[in-house]
Amino acid sequence: MGMGNLTSTSDDILACARSLIVAGGYNGFSYADIADVVGIRKASIHHHFPSKLDLVRTLVARYREEAKAGVAKLELQVSDPLDQLRFYVGYWEACIADASAPFCVCALLASQLPVLPEAVGLEVRAHFRFLSEWLTSVLERGMQQGQLRLTSSPRAEAEAFMATVHGAMLSARAYGDPKIFAVVTGQLLVRLALRIPCDESHEAQ
Amino acid sequence: MGMGNLTSTSDDILACARSLIVAGGYNGFSYADIADVVGIRKASIHHHFPSKLDLVRTLVARYREEAKAGVAKLELQVSDPLDQLRFYVGYWEACIADASAPFCVCALLASQLPVLPEAVGLEVRAHFRFLSEWLTSVLERGMQQGQLRLTSSPRAEAEAFMATVHGAMLSARAYGDPKIFAVVTGQLLVRLALRIPCDESHEAQ
DNA sequence: GACAGACTGCCTACTAGAAGGTAGGTATGG
DNA sequence: CCATACCTACCTTCTAGTAGGCAGTCTGTC
């Protein structure tokens, strides 16, 4: 077929697999699960993605592309470094609140890295590096503009930022309470913004 | 048999299952995997733990007991709140560095909570609550003693602390580099300790 | 102290179902 | 006519879990 459907079957498969991975990781779903949801047969999935490895590698690669596109768009639309961080955190806050995608695919897969096919592991690692580098650049710029005050190097602070966001996703899931994500990440932002002078003592949400 | 072996077979099974879960989660291992490592047959594992649910529930329950015992011991041996946090972080730093247990069992299981048997999920959630409450009490005491200066409530700060530690485990695994854990958690401790006055500007590692 | 019975730990052998994957067919449309 | 998309039917291997046997060990009773 010459395409035409705005959402092709292979897109449906990828979207379904993504949400299944977000729920239970690489070994937490099967082709049968996808077939049930998408409404096709197992064999048809193999037509689009010969092996599970192909499916997940493609899925993560696409996820990374979307992340890169999202960041690029953010860089264009929002110039203020602190606002960029706010936007990034707010994006996840919304995803977690409406349960549409309550976890980062790569963060979840990273937790099971030892049992992942190597090709997938490499994609996952690449996402971490990308995110870390972007956050580093944002923090660096915020520092140079005197808007953010860091207590250690931009790189180290970026790693801490990323780790805290991932940990906040985990806690929100563990407690079954989306609000905990905002509680944790809110402090992150306040802490970075607070450091403008060293005068009055704000109280964080 | 009247016991006697310091390490019984069921202990071996639990220890093996724990390390397999740390590597790949609930669906990342099978009875066959355990049988291979422990050197018994699959059916013998069912003799000790009728179902996988039994095995993992027991394993997590024991893990929680160990954690509680560890914290109780820490409370006895170390009185200084900041030192307690240092010790806690140092414990994990060592586990990650020597790859003996490079992830918290409950943190890993929490990431797959949606596909976990409910009984296991409840144990996992209970661990998060326990850890959060302990950290809250430590931060609260440190604040009262004027040793730690918090920017938000002890509870919120405890959640952020826990999230950052878990996220640091994840990053260490994603990068395949134990050092990243220390880089992230080091800032956590410095930040809490730094806040004694609001005078000079230290530069963290 | 001998002995039956129960219990424990582990075994071989098996099951039903689910896993990922293949072979080969059919309908459709450029 | 050929490629795409999907199908039915099948295969192999792995999955958790079961049935039943066998050797040792602990216990109570004579």
PDB file of C-alpha atoms in Angstrom, chain B:
ATOM      1  CA  MET B   1      18.112 -32.398  58.185  1.00  0.00           C
ATOM      2  CA  GLY B   2      19.029 -30.623  61.355  1.00  0.00           C
ATOM      3  CA  MET B   3      20.612 -27.740  59.574  1.00  0.00           C
ATOM      4  CA  GLY B   4      24.276 -27.325  60.309  1.00  0.00           C
ATOM      5  CA  ASN B   5      25.448 -25.929  57.011  1.00  0.00           C
ATOM      6  CA  LEU B   6      26.044 -22.271  57.650  1.00  0.00           C
ATOM      7  CA  THR B   7      24.573 -21.604  54.251  1.00  0.00           C
ATOM      8  CA  SER B   8      21.561 -23.750  53.457  1.00  0.00           C
ATOM      9  CA  THR B   9      20.426 -24.484  49.946  1.00  0.00           C
ATOM     10  CA  SER B  10      17.428 -22.186  50.306  1.00  0.00           C
ATOM     11  CA  ASP B  11      19.796 -19.357  51.241  1.00  0.00           C
ATOM     12  CA  ASP B  12      21.855 -20.112  48.165  1.00  0.00           C
ATOM     13  CA  ILE B  13      18.729 -19.992  46.039  1.00  0.00           C
ATOM     14  CA  LEU B  14      17.707 -16.648  47.517  1.00  0.00           C
ATOM     15  CA  ALA B  15      21.180 -15.174  47.086  1.00  0.00           C
ATOM     16  CA  CYS B  16      21.351 -16.335  43.493  1.00  0.00           C
ATOM     17  CA  ALA B  17      17.870 -15.074  42.683  1.00  0.00           C
ATOM     18  CA  ARG B  18      18.750 -11.739  44.219  1.00  0.00           C
ATOM     19  CA  SER B  19      21.750 -11.220  42.013  1.00  0.00           C
ATOM     20  CA  LEU B  20      19.776 -12.333  38.965  1.00  0.00           C
ATOM     21  CA  ILE B  21      17.015  -9.845  39.787  1.00  0.00           C
ATOM     22  CA  VAL B  22      19.581  -7.095  40.309  1.00  0.00           C
ATOM     23  CA  ALA B  23      20.853  -7.890  36.834  1.00  0.00           C
ATOM     24  CA  GLY B  24      17.585  -8.179  34.952  1.00  0.00           C
ATOM     25  CA  GLY B  25      14.469  -7.840  37.069  1.00  0.00           C
ATOM     26  CA  TYR B  26      11.532 -10.133  37.724  1.00  0.00           C
ATOM     27  CA  ASN B  27      11.180 -11.460  34.187  1.00  0.00           C
ATOM     28  CA  GLY B  28      14.905 -11.469  33.557  1.00  0.00           C
ATOM     29  CA  PHE B  29      15.610 -14.831  35.134  1.00  0.00           C
ATOM     30  CA  SER B  30      14.119 -18.313  35.355  1.00  0.00           C
ATOM     31  CA  TYR B  31      14.228 -21.289  37.694  1.00  0.00           C
ATOM     32  CA  ALA B  32      16.562 -22.907  35.205  1.00  0.00           C
ATOM     33  CA  ASP B  33      19.046 -20.055  35.605  1.00  0.00           C
ATOM     34  CA  ILE B  34      19.068 -20.506  39.367  1.00  0.00           C
ATOM     35  CA  ALA B  35      19.365 -24.278  39.071  1.00  0.00           C
ATOM     36  CA  ASP B  36      22.453 -23.897  36.876  1.00  0.00           C
ATOM     37  CA  VAL B  37      24.232 -21.593  39.317  1.00  0.00           C
ATOM     38  CA  VAL B  38      23.274 -23.296  42.579  1.00  0.00           C
ATOM     39  CA  GLY B  39      23.883 -26.754  41.169  1.00  0.00           C
ATOM     40  CA  ILE B  40      20.529 -28.376  41.839  1.00  0.00           C
ATOM     41  CA  ARG B  41      17.526 -29.206  39.683  1.00  0.00           C
ATOM     42  CA  LYS B  42      14.627 -26.939  38.897  1.00  0.00           C
ATOM     43  CA  ALA B  43      12.211 -29.130  40.854  1.00  0.00           C
ATOM     44  CA  SER B  44      14.321 -28.730  43.987  1.00  0.00           C
ATOM     45  CA  ILE B  45      13.807 -24.984  43.851  1.00  0.00           C
ATOM     46  CA  HIS B  46      10.058 -25.565  43.765  1.00  0.00           C
ATOM     47  CA  HIS B  47      10.507 -27.684  46.896  1.00  0.00           C
ATOM     48  CA  HIS B  48      11.875 -24.647  48.747  1.00  0.00           C
ATOM     49  CA  PHE B  49       9.720 -22.037  47.005  1.00  0.00           C
ATOM     50  CA  PRO B  50       6.543 -23.461  45.458  1.00  0.00           C
ATOM     51  CA  SER B  51       6.162 -20.585  43.017  1.00  0.00           C
ATOM     52  CA  LYS B  52       8.242 -17.775  41.632  1.00  0.00           C
ATOM     53  CA  LEU B  53       6.018 -15.379  43.525  1.00  0.00           C
ATOM     54  CA  ASP B  54       6.924 -17.114  46.800  1.00  0.00           C
ATOM     55  CA  LEU B  55      10.586 -16.940  45.960  1.00  0.00           C
ATOM     56  CA  VAL B  56      10.636 -13.264  45.092  1.00  0.00           C
ATOM     57  CA  ARG B  57       8.332 -12.230  47.928  1.00  0.00           C
ATOM     58  CA  THR B  58      10.561 -14.028  50.410  1.00  0.00           C
ATOM     59  CA  LEU B  59      13.641 -12.534  48.811  1.00  0.00           C
ATOM     60  CA  VAL B  60      12.339  -8.976  49.024  1.00  0.00           C
ATOM     61  CA  ALA B  61      11.055  -9.490  52.573  1.00  0.00           C
ATOM     62  CA  ARG B  62      14.491 -10.684  53.615  1.00  0.00           C
ATOM     63  CA  TYR B  63      16.128  -7.802  51.789  1.00  0.00           C
ATOM     64  CA  ARG B  64      13.954  -5.397  53.729  1.00  0.00           C
ATOM     65  CA  GLU B  65      14.861  -7.074  57.013  1.00  0.00           C
ATOM     66  CA  GLU B  66      18.532  -6.734  56.175  1.00  0.00           C
ATOM     67  CA  ALA B  67      18.046  -3.095  55.293  1.00  0.00           C
ATOM     68  CA  LYS B  68      16.276  -2.430  58.570  1.00  0.00           C
ATOM     69  CA  ALA B  69      18.972  -4.266  60.508  1.00  0.00           C
ATOM     70  CA  GLY B  70      21.646  -2.334  58.647  1.00  0.00           C
ATOM     71  CA  VAL B  71      20.014   0.985  59.430  1.00  0.00           C
ATOM     72  CA  ALA B  72      19.520   0.012  63.095  1.00  0.00           C
ATOM     73  CA  LYS B  73      23.189  -0.887  63.362  1.00  0.00           C
ATOM     74  CA  LEU B  74      24.155   2.364  61.670  1.00  0.00           C
ATOM     75  CA  GLU B  75      22.031   4.352  64.121  1.00  0.00           C
ATOM     76  CA  LEU B  76      23.904   2.670  66.984  1.00  0.00           C
ATOM     77  CA  GLN B  77      27.411   2.998  65.623  1.00  0.00           C
ATOM     78  CA  VAL B  78      27.259   6.413  64.026  1.00  0.00           C
ATOM     79  CA  SER B  79      25.496   9.240  65.779  1.00  0.00           C
ATOM     80  CA  ASP B  80      26.304  12.140  63.498  1.00  0.00           C
ATOM     81  CA  PRO B  81      23.505  12.590  60.893  1.00  0.00           C
ATOM     82  CA  LEU B  82      25.799  13.693  58.100  1.00  0.00           C
ATOM     83  CA  ASP B  83      28.079  10.749  58.787  1.00  0.00           C
ATOM     84  CA  GLN B  84      25.082   8.464  58.647  1.00  0.00           C
ATOM     85  CA  LEU B  85      24.252   9.733  55.177  1.00  0.00           C
ATOM     86  CA  ARG B  86      27.886   9.419  54.183  1.00  0.00           C
ATOM     87  CA  PHE B  87      27.913   5.838  55.405  1.00  0.00           C
ATOM     88  CA  TYR B  88      24.718   4.978  53.561  1.00  0.00           C
ATOM     89  CA  VAL B  89      26.016   6.410  50.312  1.00  0.00           C
ATOM     90  CA  GLY B  90      29.419   4.843  50.889  1.00  0.00           C
ATOM     91  CA  TYR B  91      27.835   1.448  51.323  1.00  0.00           C
ATOM     92  CA  TRP B  92      26.289   1.627  47.864  1.00  0.00           C
ATOM     93  CA  GLU B  93      29.387   3.149  46.382  1.00  0.00           C
ATOM     94  CA  ALA B  94      31.302   0.061  47.496  1.00  0.00           C
ATOM     95  CA  CYS B  95      28.608  -2.330  46.231  1.00  0.00           C
ATOM     96  CA  ILE B  96      28.674  -0.666  42.833  1.00  0.00           C
ATOM     97  CA  ALA B  97      32.441  -0.385  42.650  1.00  0.00           C
ATOM     98  CA  ASP B  98      33.064  -4.087  43.303  1.00  0.00           C
ATOM     99  CA  ALA B  99      29.978  -5.056  41.271  1.00  0.00           C
ATOM    100  CA  SER B 100      28.836  -7.308  44.119  1.00  0.00           C
ATOM    101  CA  ALA B 101      25.342  -5.814  44.119  1.00  0.00           C
ATOM    102  CA  PRO B 102      25.334  -2.850  41.784  1.00  0.00           C
ATOM    103  CA  PHE B 103      21.685  -2.006  42.315  1.00  0.00           C
ATOM    104  CA  CYS B 104      19.087  -1.926  45.059  1.00  0.00           C
ATOM    105  CA  VAL B 105      16.751  -4.889  44.586  1.00  0.00           C
ATOM    106  CA  CYS B 106      13.710  -2.796  45.439  1.00  0.00           C
ATOM    107  CA  ALA B 107      14.708   0.089  43.210  1.00  0.00           C
ATOM    108  CA  LEU B 108      15.072  -2.274  40.298  1.00  0.00           C
ATOM    109  CA  LEU B 109      11.799  -4.038  40.953  1.00  0.00           C
ATOM    110  CA  ALA B 110      10.041  -0.701  41.397  1.00  0.00           C
ATOM    111  CA  SER B 111      10.883   0.163  37.807  1.00  0.00           C
ATOM    112  CA  GLN B 112       8.779  -2.792  36.657  1.00  0.00           C
ATOM    113  CA  LEU B 113       6.057  -2.370  39.234  1.00  0.00           C
ATOM    114  CA  PRO B 114       3.200  -2.561  36.707  1.00  0.00           C
ATOM    115  CA  VAL B 115       4.107  -6.123  35.721  1.00  0.00           C
ATOM    116  CA  LEU B 116       4.964  -7.335  39.223  1.00  0.00           C
ATOM    117  CA  PRO B 117       2.717  -9.668  41.249  1.00  0.00           C
ATOM    118  CA  GLU B 118       0.841  -7.499  43.703  1.00  0.00           C
ATOM    119  CA  ALA B 119       2.360  -9.123  46.791  1.00  0.00           C
ATOM    120  CA  VAL B 120       5.847  -8.262  45.554  1.00  0.00           C
ATOM    121  CA  GLY B 121       4.795  -4.736  44.659  1.00  0.00           C
ATOM    122  CA  LEU B 122       3.577  -4.139  48.184  1.00  0.00           C
ATOM    123  CA  GLU B 123       6.912  -5.224  49.641  1.00  0.00           C
ATOM    124  CA  VAL B 124       8.750  -2.965  47.229  1.00  0.00           C
ATOM    125  CA  ARG B 125       6.600   0.006  48.097  1.00  0.00           C
ATOM    126  CA  ALA B 126       7.087  -0.683  51.795  1.00  0.00           C
ATOM    127  CA  HIS B 127      10.840  -0.489  51.318  1.00  0.00           C
ATOM    128  CA  PHE B 128      10.569   2.897  49.670  1.00  0.00           C
ATOM    129  CA  ARG B 129       8.474   4.142  52.562  1.00  0.00           C
ATOM    130  CA  PHE B 130      10.899   2.768  55.117  1.00  0.00           C
ATOM    131  CA  LEU B 131      13.896   4.332  53.422  1.00  0.00           C
ATOM    132  CA  SER B 132      12.118   7.635  52.998  1.00  0.00           C
ATOM    133  CA  GLU B 133      11.085   7.718  56.646  1.00  0.00           C
ATOM    134  CA  TRP B 134      14.546   6.912  57.881  1.00  0.00           C
ATOM    135  CA  LEU B 135      16.143   9.561  55.664  1.00  0.00           C
ATOM    136  CA  THR B 136      13.525  12.058  56.824  1.00  0.00           C
ATOM    137  CA  SER B 137      14.416  11.375  60.457  1.00  0.00           C
ATOM    138  CA  VAL B 138      18.129  11.732  59.750  1.00  0.00           C
ATOM    139  CA  LEU B 139      17.667  15.026  57.926  1.00  0.00           C
ATOM    140  CA  GLU B 140      15.325  16.279  60.611  1.00  0.00           C
ATOM    141  CA  ARG B 141      17.833  15.524  63.336  1.00  0.00           C
ATOM    142  CA  GLY B 142      20.649  17.049  61.336  1.00  0.00           C
ATOM    143  CA  MET B 143      18.574  20.169  60.901  1.00  0.00           C
ATOM    144  CA  GLN B 144      17.701  20.410  64.591  1.00  0.00           C
ATOM    145  CA  GLN B 145      21.339  20.004  65.507  1.00  0.00           C
ATOM    146  CA  GLY B 146      22.103  22.835  63.133  1.00  0.00           C
ATOM    147  CA  GLN B 147      24.460  20.603  61.225  1.00  0.00           C
ATOM    148  CA  LEU B 148      22.434  20.305  58.054  1.00  0.00           C
ATOM    149  CA  ARG B 149      20.635  23.146  56.416  1.00  0.00           C
ATOM    150  CA  LEU B 150      17.714  22.143  54.286  1.00  0.00           C
ATOM    151  CA  THR B 151      16.046  24.216  51.600  1.00  0.00           C
ATOM    152  CA  SER B 152      12.702  22.476  51.971  1.00  0.00           C
ATOM    153  CA  SER B 153      10.945  20.149  54.376  1.00  0.00           C
ATOM    154  CA  PRO B 154      12.886  17.142  55.714  1.00  0.00           C
ATOM    155  CA  ARG B 155      10.350  14.862  54.057  1.00  0.00           C
ATOM    156  CA  ALA B 156      10.711  16.493  50.639  1.00  0.00           C
ATOM    157  CA  GLU B 157      14.471  16.661  50.985  1.00  0.00           C
ATOM    158  CA  ALA B 158      14.542  12.975  51.963  1.00  0.00           C
ATOM    159  CA  GLU B 159      12.569  12.031  48.861  1.00  0.00           C
ATOM    160  CA  ALA B 160      14.959  14.033  46.733  1.00  0.00           C
ATOM    161  CA  PHE B 161      17.931  12.382  48.422  1.00  0.00           C
ATOM    162  CA  MET B 162      16.556   8.909  47.811  1.00  0.00           C
ATOM    163  CA  ALA B 163      15.627   9.691  44.219  1.00  0.00           C
ATOM    164  CA  THR B 164      19.091  11.041  43.489  1.00  0.00           C
ATOM    165  CA  VAL B 165      20.793   7.976  44.947  1.00  0.00           C
ATOM    166  CA  HIS B 166      18.591   5.677  42.863  1.00  0.00           C
ATOM    167  CA  GLY B 167      19.152   7.775  39.778  1.00  0.00           C
ATOM    168  CA  ALA B 168      22.884   7.669  40.401  1.00  0.00           C
ATOM    169  CA  MET B 169      22.751   3.863  40.470  1.00  0.00           C
ATOM    170  CA  LEU B 170      20.953   3.974  37.149  1.00  0.00           C
ATOM    171  CA  SER B 171      23.478   6.320  35.579  1.00  0.00           C
ATOM    172  CA  ALA B 172      26.388   4.229  36.835  1.00  0.00           C
ATOM    173  CA  ARG B 173      24.817   1.224  35.146  1.00  0.00           C
ATOM    174  CA  ALA B 174      23.941   3.091  31.956  1.00  0.00           C
ATOM    175  CA  TYR B 175      27.454   4.485  31.534  1.00  0.00           C
ATOM    176  CA  GLY B 176      29.048   1.285  32.772  1.00  0.00           C
ATOM    177  CA  ASP B 177      31.106   3.475  35.069  1.00  0.00           C
ATOM    178  CA  PRO B 178      30.921   3.143  38.877  1.00  0.00           C
ATOM    179  CA  LYS B 179      32.557   6.533  39.353  1.00  0.00           C
ATOM    180  CA  ILE B 180      29.490   8.401  38.168  1.00  0.00           C
ATOM    181  CA  PHE B 181      27.690   7.264  41.315  1.00  0.00           C
ATOM    182  CA  ALA B 182      30.229   9.012  43.484  1.00  0.00           C
ATOM    183  CA  VAL B 183      30.172  12.113  41.301  1.00  0.00           C
ATOM    184  CA  VAL B 184      26.415  12.491  41.745  1.00  0.00           C
ATOM    185  CA  THR B 185      26.062  11.487  45.388  1.00  0.00           C
ATOM    186  CA  GLY B 186      29.135  13.455  46.388  1.00  0.00           C
ATOM    187  CA  GLN B 187      27.351  16.667  45.427  1.00  0.00           C
ATOM    188  CA  LEU B 188      24.339  15.634  47.462  1.00  0.00           C
ATOM    189  CA  LEU B 189      26.391  15.385  50.633  1.00  0.00           C
ATOM    190  CA  VAL B 190      28.418  18.498  49.977  1.00  0.00           C
ATOM    191  CA  ARG B 191      25.262  20.463  49.363  1.00  0.00           C
ATOM    192  CA  LEU B 192      23.724  19.369  52.636  1.00  0.00           C
ATOM    193  CA  ALA B 193      26.892  19.979  54.617  1.00  0.00           C
ATOM    194  CA  LEU B 194      27.783  23.250  52.918  1.00  0.00           C
ATOM    195  CA  ARG B 195      24.718  24.972  54.161  1.00  0.00           C
ATOM    196  CA  ILE B 196      25.988  25.581  57.644  1.00  0.00           C
ATOM    197  CA  PRO B 197      26.320  29.344  57.196  1.00  0.00           C
ATOM    198  CA  CYS B 198      25.738  31.347  54.047  1.00  0.00           C
ATOM    199  CA  ASP B 199      29.148  32.901  53.855  1.00  0.00           C
ATOM    200  CA  GLU B 200      31.971  31.867  51.582  1.00  0.00           C
ATOM    201  CA  SER B 201      31.532  30.106  48.281  1.00  0.00           C
ATOM    202  CA  HIS B 202      33.010  26.635  48.352  1.00  0.00           C
ATOM    203  CA  GLU B 203      33.739  24.821  45.183  1.00  0.00           C
ATOM    204  CA  ALA B 204      32.679  21.161  45.221  1.00  0.00           C
ATOM    205  CA  GLN B 205      34.997  18.457  43.847  1.00  0.00           C
TER     206      GLN B 205
END
